[in-house]
Amino acid sequence: MPRHLPALLDQIHTEAQALFGQGRVADYIPALGEVPPRQFGMAVALCNGETHAVGDAHTPFSLQSITKLFTFVLALKLVGDELWQRVGREPSGAAFNSIVQLETENGIPRNPFINAGALVITDILTTRYAHLDYALLGALRRLADDPELHWNARIAKSERDTAHRNMAMAYFMKSHGNFHNPPELVLDNYCRQCATEMSCSQLAQATMFLANKGRDQSLRGEPDEQFLSADDTRRVNALLLTCGAYDAAGDFAYRIGLPVKTGVGGGIVAIVPGVGTVAVWAPELDAKGNSVLGAFALERLVQLTGWGHNTL
């Protein structure tokens, strides 16, 4: 364990600021396009209970595709291996909102973390939960130890108003029999899900179970909860490593070597099994939809700590 982790975070914070201006915010969702770009936060939560934060680590931001990780886990807990009849486990090699592969692969998305796969996951959960937004928030509030977590109605509406491509995917998958609920209902749930807001500190805490063999450690002194089995935790982390950064997953695995999930809100969460979790946020994105400063910060962290060496 690095003795001077706070100093390393300060160093990374300083270095990362040189990259401001190299990306752009996700302005294809109008409400996200209004986010001030020059922000950076980073938080680390360790399995031994330590937490460290730097910069804008306590500023809430829109999780966007990072929520796909949590809905995937909920669906895996709910239906188990039946899930793999409707979604694959392979990297896509295509943009996160691509519709092309659905045409050639009979409406079966490549993995749960591209938009098409996440829509299928939301469809599964919509069948189970009459109010999926509250079910998801309940799980996130428990994992983050924060009863005040919420989704941003304004961002959800902005996303829903521009969700034409996602709606096309939903109807296309329905034509192949891989969508069971009305696409409009699923899209409503999906957009509310993506508009969930967290800070880096909250996100690091909420994903601790993935670093801790599926056990959720409470900050309030409550007993640990086995939120996910150890085997399923290992499988989730494997998919995050291979599919968690859109069509830049291979580059992230090469540069960082950790299971990650990114989002177009500028957030990235990384898992260091047996050690802890790292959440970074900087809203300027590269051409693949991943945070420029966030990716740099994670790469520097593994260089300075060696945390990526024992994950593969």
XYZ file of C-alpha atoms in Angstrom:
312
model
C 0.000 0.000 0.000
C 1.525 3.367 -0.953
C 2.436 5.297 2.180
C 1.860 8.683 0.642
C -1.326 8.182 -1.333
C -2.649 11.700 -0.587
C 0.585 13.173 -1.976
C 0.275 11.000 -5.103
C -3.287 12.206 -5.639
C -2.136 15.821 -5.279
C 0.605 15.166 -7.839
C -1.854 13.616 -10.304
C -4.293 16.472 -9.748
C -1.591 18.986 -10.672
C -0.380 17.033 -13.709
C -3.890 16.422 -15.049
C -4.726 20.114 -15.257
C -2.276 20.494 -18.138
C -4.762 18.462 -20.236
C -7.678 20.883 -19.853
C -8.971 21.862 -23.288
C -8.023 18.606 -25.030
C -11.575 17.234 -24.962
C -15.133 18.509 -25.066
C -18.229 17.957 -22.955
C -21.038 15.676 -24.190
C -23.018 18.418 -25.889
C -25.161 15.991 -27.916
C -27.193 15.804 -24.691
C -28.064 19.501 -24.270
C -28.124 19.509 -20.457
C -24.681 17.867 -20.274
C -23.358 20.401 -22.754
C -23.897 23.092 -20.114
C -21.517 21.502 -17.579
C -18.437 23.715 -16.930
C -15.596 21.742 -18.557
C -12.586 22.604 -16.391
C -13.330 20.393 -13.418
C -11.433 17.394 -12.051
C -12.024 15.182 -9.030
C -10.563 11.891 -7.842
C -11.386 9.652 -4.885
C -9.922 6.389 -3.625
C -11.692 4.002 -1.239
C -9.563 1.204 0.177
C -10.707 -2.166 1.484
C -9.106 -1.347 4.840
C -11.577 1.523 5.303
C -9.305 4.406 4.286
C -10.635 7.039 1.893
C -8.741 9.796 0.098
C -9.961 12.534 -2.216
C -8.612 15.457 -4.230
C -10.017 18.272 -6.343
C -13.739 18.215 -7.148
C -14.205 14.750 -5.634
C -17.320 15.807 -3.725
C -19.090 17.497 -6.659
C -22.053 15.450 -7.978
C -22.023 14.622 -11.684
C -24.213 12.649 -14.076
C -23.217 8.974 -14.003
C -24.626 8.213 -17.461
C -23.185 4.864 -18.660
C -21.590 4.093 -15.297
C -25.113 3.178 -14.179
C -24.981 0.313 -16.696
C -22.647 -1.420 -14.267
C -25.193 -1.275 -11.460
C -28.209 -2.300 -13.556
C -26.169 -5.179 -14.983
C -25.367 -6.370 -11.449
C -29.040 -6.112 -10.441
C -30.100 -8.128 -13.493
C -27.403 -10.736 -12.878
C -28.624 -11.130 -9.298
C -32.208 -11.380 -10.547
C -32.031 -13.805 -13.482
C -28.513 -15.276 -13.310
C -27.197 -17.024 -16.405
C -30.516 -16.591 -18.217
C -29.282 -13.093 -18.927
C -26.782 -14.443 -21.470
C -29.583 -15.648 -23.727
C -30.358 -12.003 -24.495
C -26.986 -10.228 -24.382
C -23.420 -11.271 -25.190
C -20.121 -11.035 -23.335
C -17.786 -9.844 -26.082
C -16.200 -6.430 -26.773
C -18.055 -4.625 -29.518
C -15.255 -2.803 -31.322
C -17.941 -0.305 -32.350
C -19.219 2.960 -30.933
C -21.333 2.706 -27.782
C -24.459 3.795 -29.666
C -23.877 1.759 -32.836
C -26.846 -0.051 -34.356
C -24.881 -1.907 -37.048
C -24.101 -5.098 -35.108
C -27.747 -5.599 -34.173
C -28.522 -6.006 -37.857
C -25.959 -8.768 -38.402
C -26.351 -10.505 -35.017
C -30.134 -10.937 -34.870
C -30.852 -8.268 -32.282
C -28.474 -9.661 -29.617
C -26.183 -6.893 -28.276
C -22.511 -7.716 -27.868
C -22.302 -6.874 -24.146
C -24.255 -5.212 -21.306
C -22.247 -1.964 -21.408
C -22.993 -0.651 -24.882
C -26.295 1.170 -25.244
C -28.129 -1.706 -26.925
C -27.024 -4.134 -24.213
C -27.940 -1.732 -21.444
C -31.392 -1.279 -22.976
C -31.933 -5.055 -22.854
C -30.807 -5.057 -19.215
C -33.242 -2.222 -18.456
C -35.969 -4.178 -20.248
C -35.284 -7.179 -17.983
C -35.472 -4.983 -14.892
C -38.582 -3.169 -16.139
C -40.358 -6.540 -16.221
C -39.421 -7.108 -12.579
C -39.810 -3.647 -11.035
C -42.888 -1.450 -11.353
C -40.723 1.541 -10.388
C -37.229 0.725 -11.578
C -35.884 4.194 -10.806
C -36.694 3.745 -7.111
C -35.358 0.192 -7.038
C -32.063 1.325 -8.545
C -31.811 4.334 -6.246
C -32.498 2.097 -3.262
C -29.587 -0.167 -4.178
C -27.259 2.763 -4.876
C -28.174 4.525 -1.639
C -27.381 1.356 0.277
C -24.071 0.779 -1.536
C -22.962 4.413 -1.222
C -24.228 4.735 2.365
C -26.053 7.902 1.335
C -29.863 8.151 1.517
C -29.862 11.443 -0.406
C -28.761 10.109 -3.809
C -31.138 11.101 -6.609
C -31.524 11.341 -10.354
C -31.640 14.696 -12.115
C -35.041 15.201 -13.752
C -33.771 17.941 -16.054
C -30.958 15.802 -17.439
C -33.309 12.812 -17.769
C -35.729 14.901 -19.843
C -32.925 16.312 -22.001
C -31.676 12.791 -22.647
C -35.157 11.439 -23.331
C -35.916 14.249 -25.781
C -32.831 13.294 -27.842
C -33.008 9.479 -27.478
C -33.957 8.797 -31.110
C -31.108 6.361 -31.804
C -31.728 4.464 -28.587
C -35.410 4.230 -29.463
C -34.482 2.858 -32.887
C -32.322 0.188 -31.245
C -35.127 -0.757 -28.873
C -37.637 -1.201 -31.703
C -35.095 -3.104 -33.777
C -34.432 -5.529 -30.909
C -38.187 -5.851 -30.355
C -38.559 -6.874 -34.003
C -36.138 -9.723 -33.222
C -38.073 -10.758 -30.097
C -35.352 -9.510 -27.739
C -37.412 -6.770 -26.091
C -40.448 -7.557 -23.953
C -41.769 -4.209 -22.711
C -42.957 -1.132 -24.612
C -39.811 0.663 -25.823
C -41.186 4.005 -24.619
C -41.477 2.719 -21.046
C -37.993 1.198 -21.108
C -36.515 4.414 -22.544
C -38.137 6.418 -19.748
C -36.513 4.140 -17.180
C -33.189 4.129 -19.031
C -32.953 7.929 -19.197
C -33.810 8.333 -15.513
C -31.206 5.685 -14.720
C -28.494 7.490 -16.713
C -29.351 10.802 -15.026
C -28.404 9.476 -11.578
C -25.906 11.791 -9.903
C -22.992 10.926 -7.609
C -19.688 12.402 -6.572
C -16.376 10.584 -6.960
C -16.357 9.839 -3.232
C -19.833 8.318 -3.378
C -19.041 6.308 -6.514
C -15.859 4.867 -5.035
C -17.819 3.714 -1.992
C -20.713 2.335 -4.058
C -18.397 0.040 -6.052
C -16.383 -1.272 -3.101
C -18.147 -4.639 -3.297
C -16.371 -5.282 -6.619
C -12.982 -4.903 -4.934
C -14.001 -6.989 -1.943
C -15.244 -10.307 -3.393
C -18.822 -9.055 -3.511
C -19.007 -7.824 0.103
C -20.376 -4.335 0.683
C -18.671 -2.617 3.621
C -20.874 -0.091 5.403
C -19.459 3.233 6.563
C -22.000 3.283 9.374
C -20.675 0.338 11.341
C -23.352 -2.046 10.065
C -22.426 -5.675 9.259
C -20.982 -6.354 5.797
C -23.502 -7.491 3.207
C -22.688 -10.123 0.570
C -24.166 -7.997 -2.209
C -22.865 -10.260 -5.006
C -21.279 -13.700 -4.951
C -17.499 -13.876 -5.214
C -17.751 -15.786 -8.517
C -20.140 -13.268 -10.048
C -17.932 -10.424 -8.808
C -14.970 -11.926 -10.649
C -17.071 -12.236 -13.810
C -18.336 -8.658 -13.586
C -14.771 -7.396 -13.219
C -13.702 -9.449 -16.247
C -16.408 -7.822 -18.356
C -15.459 -4.376 -17.083
C -11.874 -5.012 -18.168
C -12.841 -6.141 -21.656
C -15.957 -4.045 -22.355
C -16.190 -1.191 -19.844
C -14.694 1.663 -21.892
C -16.792 1.497 -25.071
C -14.679 0.764 -28.142
C -11.556 1.989 -26.310
C -11.645 -0.988 -23.911
C -8.492 -2.523 -25.387
C -6.603 0.751 -25.065
C -7.735 1.131 -21.445
C -6.686 -2.457 -20.656
C -3.278 -1.795 -22.211
C -2.705 1.568 -20.532
C -4.381 0.998 -17.159
C -4.929 -2.745 -16.767
C -7.873 -2.420 -14.369
C -11.587 -3.194 -14.696
C -13.257 0.148 -15.460
C -16.605 1.647 -16.390
C -16.744 5.004 -18.107
C -19.589 7.421 -18.768
C -20.146 10.406 -21.043
C -20.786 12.538 -17.968
C -16.987 12.428 -17.577
C -16.786 9.844 -14.822
C -14.689 6.674 -14.685
C -14.659 4.099 -11.904
C -11.827 1.584 -11.647
C -11.628 -1.558 -9.529
C -8.420 -2.796 -7.901
C -9.460 -6.253 -6.617
C -8.387 -6.810 -3.028
C -7.177 -3.209 -2.696
C -10.004 -0.770 -3.334
C -11.713 1.431 -5.897
C -10.877 4.667 -7.699
C -13.393 7.150 -9.105
C -12.361 10.068 -11.294
C -14.396 12.792 -12.950
C -13.532 15.413 -15.546
C -16.251 16.263 -18.076
C -14.063 16.850 -21.149
C -14.308 13.722 -23.340
C -12.211 12.259 -26.136
C -13.634 11.081 -29.464
C -14.622 7.710 -27.939
C -16.707 9.350 -25.189
C -14.222 8.785 -22.343
C -12.854 11.417 -19.968
C -9.481 12.753 -21.159
C -8.227 13.758 -17.721
C -9.849 10.747 -16.066
C -8.020 8.243 -18.260
C -4.738 10.085 -17.727
C -5.243 10.149 -13.959
C -5.891 6.413 -13.759
C -2.878 5.637 -15.926
C -0.663 7.777 -13.694
C -2.102 6.196 -10.552
C -1.243 2.659 -11.636
C 2.209 3.827 -12.714
C 2.864 5.404 -9.323
C 1.329 2.638 -7.181
C 1.794 -0.538 -9.231
C -1.843 -1.437 -8.575
C -2.442 -2.775 -12.064
C 0.300 -5.396 -11.823
C -1.692 -8.055 -9.965
C -5.093 -7.793 -11.630
C -4.471 -9.907 -14.733
